[in-house]
Coordinates of C-alpha atoms and ligand atoms in Angstrom, one line a residue:
X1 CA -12.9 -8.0 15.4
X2 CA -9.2 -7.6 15.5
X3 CA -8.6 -7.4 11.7
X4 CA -11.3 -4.7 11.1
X5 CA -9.5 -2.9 14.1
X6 CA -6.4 -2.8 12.4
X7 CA -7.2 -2.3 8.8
X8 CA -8.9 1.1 10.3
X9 CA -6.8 4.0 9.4
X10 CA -7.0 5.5 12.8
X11 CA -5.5 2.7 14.2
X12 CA -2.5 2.0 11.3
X13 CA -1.6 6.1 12.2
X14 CA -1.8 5.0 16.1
X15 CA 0.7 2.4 15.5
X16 CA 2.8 4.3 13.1
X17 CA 2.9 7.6 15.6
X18 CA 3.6 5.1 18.6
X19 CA 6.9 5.9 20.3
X20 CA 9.5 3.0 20.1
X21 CA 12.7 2.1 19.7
X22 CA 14.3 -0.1 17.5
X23 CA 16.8 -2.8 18.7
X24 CA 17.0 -5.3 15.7
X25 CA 18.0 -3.8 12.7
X26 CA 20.9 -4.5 10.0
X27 CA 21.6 -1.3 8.2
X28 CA 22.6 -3.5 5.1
X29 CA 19.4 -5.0 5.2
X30 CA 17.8 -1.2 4.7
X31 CA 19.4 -1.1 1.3
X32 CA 16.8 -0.6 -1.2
X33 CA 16.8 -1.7 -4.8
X34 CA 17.2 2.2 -5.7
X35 CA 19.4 3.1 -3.8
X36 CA 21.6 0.7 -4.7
X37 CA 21.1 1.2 -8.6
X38 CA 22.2 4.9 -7.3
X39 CA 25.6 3.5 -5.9
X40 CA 26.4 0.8 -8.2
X41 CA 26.3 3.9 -10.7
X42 CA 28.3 6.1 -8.5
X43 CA 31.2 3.7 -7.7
X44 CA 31.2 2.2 -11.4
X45 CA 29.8 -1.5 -10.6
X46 CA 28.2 -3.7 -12.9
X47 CA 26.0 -5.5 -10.8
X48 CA 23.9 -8.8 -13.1
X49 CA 20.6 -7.2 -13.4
X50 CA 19.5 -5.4 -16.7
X51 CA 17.2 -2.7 -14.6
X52 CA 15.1 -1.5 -11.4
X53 CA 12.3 -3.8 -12.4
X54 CA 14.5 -6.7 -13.0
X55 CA 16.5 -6.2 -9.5
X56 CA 12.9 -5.6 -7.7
X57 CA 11.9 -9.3 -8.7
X58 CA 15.1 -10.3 -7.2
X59 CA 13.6 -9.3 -3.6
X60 CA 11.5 -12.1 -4.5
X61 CA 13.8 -14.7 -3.2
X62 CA 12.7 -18.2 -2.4
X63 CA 14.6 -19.4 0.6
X64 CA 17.4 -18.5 2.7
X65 CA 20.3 -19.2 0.3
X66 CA 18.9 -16.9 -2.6
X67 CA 18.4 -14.1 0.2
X68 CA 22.3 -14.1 1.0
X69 CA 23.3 -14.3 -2.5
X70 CA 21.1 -11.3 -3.1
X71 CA 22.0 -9.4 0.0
X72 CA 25.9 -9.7 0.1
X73 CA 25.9 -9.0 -4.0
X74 CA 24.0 -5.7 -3.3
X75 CA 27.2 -5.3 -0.2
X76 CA 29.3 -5.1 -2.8
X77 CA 27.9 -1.6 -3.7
X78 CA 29.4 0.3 -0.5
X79 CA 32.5 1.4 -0.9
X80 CA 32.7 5.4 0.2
X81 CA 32.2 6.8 3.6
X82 CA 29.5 8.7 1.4
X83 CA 27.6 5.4 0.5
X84 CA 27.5 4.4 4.4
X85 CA 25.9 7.4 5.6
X86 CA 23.3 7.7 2.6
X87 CA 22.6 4.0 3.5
X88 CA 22.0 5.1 7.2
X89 CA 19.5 8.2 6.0
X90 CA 17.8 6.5 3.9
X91 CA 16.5 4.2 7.2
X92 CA 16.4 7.2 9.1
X93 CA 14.1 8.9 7.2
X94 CA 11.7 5.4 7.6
X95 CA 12.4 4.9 11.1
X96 CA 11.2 8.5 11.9
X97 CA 7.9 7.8 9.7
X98 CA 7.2 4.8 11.9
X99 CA 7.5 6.6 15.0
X100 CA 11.3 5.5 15.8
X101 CA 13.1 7.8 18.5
X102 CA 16.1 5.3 19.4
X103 CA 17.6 2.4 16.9
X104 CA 20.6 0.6 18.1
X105 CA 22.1 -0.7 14.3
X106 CA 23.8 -3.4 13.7
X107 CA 26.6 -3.4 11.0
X108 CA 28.7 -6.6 9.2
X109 CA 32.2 -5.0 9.1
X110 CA 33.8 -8.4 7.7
X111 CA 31.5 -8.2 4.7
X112 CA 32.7 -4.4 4.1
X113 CA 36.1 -5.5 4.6
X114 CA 36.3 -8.5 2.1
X115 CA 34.7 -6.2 -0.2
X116 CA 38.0 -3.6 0.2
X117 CA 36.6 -0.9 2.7
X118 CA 38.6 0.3 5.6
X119 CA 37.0 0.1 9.3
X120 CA 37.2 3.3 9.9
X121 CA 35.2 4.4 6.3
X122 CA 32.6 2.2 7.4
X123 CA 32.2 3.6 10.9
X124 CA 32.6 7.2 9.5
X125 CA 29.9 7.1 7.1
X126 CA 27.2 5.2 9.2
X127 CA 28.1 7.7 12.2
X128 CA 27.8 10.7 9.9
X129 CA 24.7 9.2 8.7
X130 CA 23.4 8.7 12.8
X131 CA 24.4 12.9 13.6
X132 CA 22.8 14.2 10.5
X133 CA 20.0 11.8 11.5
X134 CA 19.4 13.3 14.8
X135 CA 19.6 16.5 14.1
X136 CA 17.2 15.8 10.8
X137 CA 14.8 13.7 12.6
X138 CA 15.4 13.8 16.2
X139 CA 16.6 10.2 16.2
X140 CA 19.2 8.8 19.3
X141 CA 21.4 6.0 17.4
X142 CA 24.3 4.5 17.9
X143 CA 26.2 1.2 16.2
X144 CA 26.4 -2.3 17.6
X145 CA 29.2 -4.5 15.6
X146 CA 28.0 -7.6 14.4
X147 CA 30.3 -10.9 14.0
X148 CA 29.1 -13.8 11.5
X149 CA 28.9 -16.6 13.5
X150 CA 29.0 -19.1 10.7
X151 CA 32.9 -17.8 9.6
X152 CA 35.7 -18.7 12.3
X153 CA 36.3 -17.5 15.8
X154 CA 39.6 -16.2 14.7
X155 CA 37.6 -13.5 12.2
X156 CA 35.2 -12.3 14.7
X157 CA 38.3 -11.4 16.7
X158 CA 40.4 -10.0 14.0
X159 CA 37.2 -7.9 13.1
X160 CA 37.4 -6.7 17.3
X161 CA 41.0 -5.8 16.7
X162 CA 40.0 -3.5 13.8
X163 CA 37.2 -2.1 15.9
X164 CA 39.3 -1.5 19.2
X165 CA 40.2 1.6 18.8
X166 CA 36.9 2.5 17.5
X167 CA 35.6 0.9 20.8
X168 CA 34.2 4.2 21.8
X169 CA 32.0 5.0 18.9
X170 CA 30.1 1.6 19.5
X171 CA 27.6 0.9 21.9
X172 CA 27.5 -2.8 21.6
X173 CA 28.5 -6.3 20.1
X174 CA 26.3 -9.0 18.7
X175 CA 26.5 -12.2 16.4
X176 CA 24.4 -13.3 13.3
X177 CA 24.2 -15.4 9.9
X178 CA 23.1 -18.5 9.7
X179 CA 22.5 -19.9 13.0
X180 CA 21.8 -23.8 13.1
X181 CA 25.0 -25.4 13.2
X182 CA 27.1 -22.7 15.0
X183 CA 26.1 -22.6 18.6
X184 CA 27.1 -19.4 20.4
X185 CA 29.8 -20.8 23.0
X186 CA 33.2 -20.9 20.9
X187 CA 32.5 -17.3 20.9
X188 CA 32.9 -16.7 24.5
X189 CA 36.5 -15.0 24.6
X190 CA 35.5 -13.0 21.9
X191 CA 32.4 -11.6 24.0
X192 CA 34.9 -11.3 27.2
X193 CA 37.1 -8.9 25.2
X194 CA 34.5 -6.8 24.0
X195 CA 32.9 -6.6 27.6
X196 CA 36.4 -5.6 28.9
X197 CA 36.2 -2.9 26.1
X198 CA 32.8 -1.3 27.9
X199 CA 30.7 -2.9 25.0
X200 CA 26.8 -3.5 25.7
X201 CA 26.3 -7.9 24.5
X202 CA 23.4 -9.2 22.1
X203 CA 23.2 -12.2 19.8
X204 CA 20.9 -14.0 17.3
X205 CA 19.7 -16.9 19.0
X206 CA 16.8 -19.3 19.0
X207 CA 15.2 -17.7 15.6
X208 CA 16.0 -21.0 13.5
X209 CA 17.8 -22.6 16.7
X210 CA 16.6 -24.8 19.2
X211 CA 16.2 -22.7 22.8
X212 CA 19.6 -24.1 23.6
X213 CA 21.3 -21.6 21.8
X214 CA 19.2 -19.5 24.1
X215 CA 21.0 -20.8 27.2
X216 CA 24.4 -20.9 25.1
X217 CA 24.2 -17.5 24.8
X218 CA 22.9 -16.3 27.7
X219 CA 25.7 -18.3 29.9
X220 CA 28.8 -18.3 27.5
X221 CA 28.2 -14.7 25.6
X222 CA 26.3 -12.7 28.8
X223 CA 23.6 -11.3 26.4
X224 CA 21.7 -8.3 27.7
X225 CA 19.4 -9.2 25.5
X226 CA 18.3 -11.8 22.9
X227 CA 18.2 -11.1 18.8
X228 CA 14.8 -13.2 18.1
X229 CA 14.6 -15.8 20.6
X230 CA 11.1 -16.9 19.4
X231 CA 12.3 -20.7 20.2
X232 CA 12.6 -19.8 24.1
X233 CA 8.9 -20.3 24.1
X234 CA 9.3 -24.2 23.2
X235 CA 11.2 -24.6 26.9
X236 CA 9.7 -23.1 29.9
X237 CA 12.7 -23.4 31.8
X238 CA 14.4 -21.0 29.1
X239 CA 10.7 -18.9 29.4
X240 CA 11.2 -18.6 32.8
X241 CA 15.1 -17.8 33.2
X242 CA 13.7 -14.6 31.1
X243 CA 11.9 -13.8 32.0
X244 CA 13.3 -13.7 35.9
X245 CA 16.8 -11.9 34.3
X246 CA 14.3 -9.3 32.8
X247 CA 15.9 -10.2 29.3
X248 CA 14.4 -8.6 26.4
X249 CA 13.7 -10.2 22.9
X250 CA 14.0 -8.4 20.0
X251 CA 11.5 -9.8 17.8
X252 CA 11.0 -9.6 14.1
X253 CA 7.3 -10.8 13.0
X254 CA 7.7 -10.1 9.2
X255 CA 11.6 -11.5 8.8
X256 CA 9.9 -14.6 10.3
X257 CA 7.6 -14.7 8.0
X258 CA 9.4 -14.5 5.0
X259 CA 12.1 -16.7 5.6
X260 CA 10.0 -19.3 6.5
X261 CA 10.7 -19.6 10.9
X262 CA 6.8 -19.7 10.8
X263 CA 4.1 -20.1 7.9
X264 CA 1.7 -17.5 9.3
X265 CA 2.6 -14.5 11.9
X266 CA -0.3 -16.0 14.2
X267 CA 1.9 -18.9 14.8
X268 CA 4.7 -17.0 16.5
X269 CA 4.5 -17.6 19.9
X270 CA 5.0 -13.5 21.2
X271 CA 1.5 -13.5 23.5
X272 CA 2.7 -16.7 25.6
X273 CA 6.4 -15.2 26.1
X274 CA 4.6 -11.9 27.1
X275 CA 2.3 -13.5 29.3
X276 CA 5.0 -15.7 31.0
X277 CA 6.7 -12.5 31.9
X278 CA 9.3 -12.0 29.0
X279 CA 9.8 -8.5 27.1
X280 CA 8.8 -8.4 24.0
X281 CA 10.0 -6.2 21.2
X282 CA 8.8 -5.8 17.6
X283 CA 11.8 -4.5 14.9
X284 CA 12.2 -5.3 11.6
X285 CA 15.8 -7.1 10.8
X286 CA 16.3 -6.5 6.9
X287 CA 13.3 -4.5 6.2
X288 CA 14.0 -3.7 2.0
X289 CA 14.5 -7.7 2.1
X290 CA 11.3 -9.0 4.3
X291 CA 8.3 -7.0 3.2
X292 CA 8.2 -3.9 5.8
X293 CA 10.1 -1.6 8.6
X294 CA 9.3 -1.5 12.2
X295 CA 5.5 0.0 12.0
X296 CA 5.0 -2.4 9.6
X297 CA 6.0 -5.3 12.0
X298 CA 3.2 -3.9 14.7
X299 CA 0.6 -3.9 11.8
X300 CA 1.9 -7.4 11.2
X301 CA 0.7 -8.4 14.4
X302 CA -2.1 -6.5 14.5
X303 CA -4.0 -8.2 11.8
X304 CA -2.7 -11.2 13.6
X305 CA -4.9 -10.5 16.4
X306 CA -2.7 -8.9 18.5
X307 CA -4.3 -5.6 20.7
X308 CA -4.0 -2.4 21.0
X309 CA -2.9 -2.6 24.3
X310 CA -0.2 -5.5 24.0
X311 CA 1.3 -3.7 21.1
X312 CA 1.3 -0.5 23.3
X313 CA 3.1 -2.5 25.8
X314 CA 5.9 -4.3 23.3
X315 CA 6.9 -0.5 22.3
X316 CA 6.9 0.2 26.2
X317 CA 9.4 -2.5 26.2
X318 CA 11.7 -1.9 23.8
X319 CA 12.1 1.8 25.0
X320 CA 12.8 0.5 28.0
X321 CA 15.4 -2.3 26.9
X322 CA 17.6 0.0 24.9
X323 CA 21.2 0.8 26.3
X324 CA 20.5 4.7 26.4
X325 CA 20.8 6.1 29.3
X326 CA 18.2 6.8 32.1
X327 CA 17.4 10.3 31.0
X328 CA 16.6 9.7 27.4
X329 CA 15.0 6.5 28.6
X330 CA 12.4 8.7 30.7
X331 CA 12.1 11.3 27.9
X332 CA 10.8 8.6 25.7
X333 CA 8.5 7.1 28.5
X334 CA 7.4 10.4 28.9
X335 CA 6.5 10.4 25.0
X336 CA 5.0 6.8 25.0
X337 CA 2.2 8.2 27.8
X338 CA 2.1 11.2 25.9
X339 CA 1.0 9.2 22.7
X340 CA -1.2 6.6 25.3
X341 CA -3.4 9.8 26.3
X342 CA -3.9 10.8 22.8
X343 CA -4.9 7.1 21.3
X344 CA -6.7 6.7 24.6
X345 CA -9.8 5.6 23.6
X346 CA -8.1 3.2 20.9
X347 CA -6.1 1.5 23.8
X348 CA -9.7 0.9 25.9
X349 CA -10.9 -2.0 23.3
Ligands
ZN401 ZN1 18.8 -10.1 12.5

């Protein structure tokens, strides 16, 4: 029933028009294969692939370690303040087609800086990219700095001195790479300082790790709220913590998918979390990379079986779970019910 449901039109436009918000989301991960033919060109690099066709099969990677190699070769590509804010329209332009009226973006400053670019041409060209954005497409967004966890403690916190005095331009700080093997807690201090600097906290945690990195990050970081998380569901205590600390996970159905954290999108365990209280929200991670953006994600799920009504309710969540503030937080809500009325009838089956 469910799978004709979804593959109806009306219901693929319902899901796409849906007012949400967009919490998971690395802006590098937006970089299609054209655009960055287009910037290789513009900033002179020879990058190993003889065409577009050839670099397409490339997003055809077969685990984990070809992903990377692909995705921090393509990096390499970003050097202007010009190249950062055409990367940030180019997911704009998506994210309003898929209904998006508040993304919270993560960026990899020490990838930009190995690769020679200053801080603060990073940070000008992706915020550039967000107020042309909003005034283009009506989009909120704002930046959360990312640290890789699997490079030392001492890097993350050279990368927050470099940021400091960009402090106010970000909105948040949050971890990612590889995951198993480097458990959240040695970067405690590191999440103090950027608390004491006003910053909102988030990490990657329990996508390809156990539901103890959950709990690391949760009582050495402080999260807000939790990048993945799908491997909560494997401890009820972790379920239950938070779901009683209202924590919101920002899930990613297709990223899953693709690199292998579950063979089928029925498998991921999203309806039990929901049902044990948790908030659930659906993003899209590296969406050139994993085979979709956000509405894409939802449509995911909805040939998975998922409803109308408890994909309604995900979106709910992740307007809610954003760090905007209360009034934009209402205007959304107000938008959300807006669209409920509309798709009423969809939202009675
Ligand atoms: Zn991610």
């Amino acid at each position: 029933m469910m799978n004709a449901a979804a593959s109806d039109s009306t219901t693929i436009q319902a899901l796409r028009d849906m007012p949400k918000a967009e919490l998971h989301l690395h802006i590098e991960g937006s970089l299609e294969p054209e655009l960055a033919l287009r910037l290789a060109a513009r900033n002179h690099i020879e990058l190993p692939y003889r065409d577009l066709d050839d670099l397409k099969r490339q997003y055809a990677f077969e685990n984990l370690p070809s992903f990377l190699d692909l995705y921090y070769r393509l990096m390499t590509v970003l050097r202007s303040r010009e190249d950062f804010r055409d990367l940030m329209l180019a997911y704009l332009e998506r994210a309003h087609a898929d209904g998006v009226r508040r993304a919270e973006i993560f960026f990899d400053p020490q990838v930009h800086m190995d690769n020679g670019c200053g801080i603060d041409t990073v940070m000008d060209g992706l915020l550039e990219g967000l107020a042309i954005g909003r005034e283009r497409y009506g989009i909120r967004g704002d930046l959360i700095v990312c640290m890789l966890r699997d490079r030392p403690v001492e890097s993350a916190m050279a990368t927050l001195d470099a940021v400091e005095h960009r402090a106010g331009d970000l909105i948040g700080i949050g971890l990612d790479s590889a995951e198993v093997g480097y458990p959240p807690e040695p970067f405690a201090e590191v999440y103090a300082r950027a608390a004491a600097m006003g910053l909102h906290r988030v990490a990657h945690a329990g996508e390809e790790g156990s539901a103890a990195y959950v709990t690391g990050a949760l009582d050495a970081l402080h999260v807000e709220r939790v990048d993945h998380g799908i491997h909560s569901a494997d401890d009820p205590a972790v379920t239950r913590r938070l779901a009683d600390g209202g924590v919101a996970l920002t899930c990613c159905p297709l990223s899953n998918l693709r690199l292998n954290v579950v063979g089928d999108v029925r498998d991921l365990p999203l309806r039990e979390l929901a049902r044990a209280g948790v908030r659930i929200t659906v993003n899209s991670d590296d969406p050139a990379y994993f085979g979709g953006y956000i509405a894409d994600n939802y449509i995911a799920l909805a040939e998975a079986g998922y409803t109308m009504p408890e994909l309604a309710e995900f979106a709910r969540q992740s307007l809610l779970a954003t760090f905007d503030t209360p009034e934009n937080q209402s205007a959304d809500l107000a938008a959300w019910e807006a669209w409920r009325r509309r798709y009423g009838s969809l939202l009675l089956q």
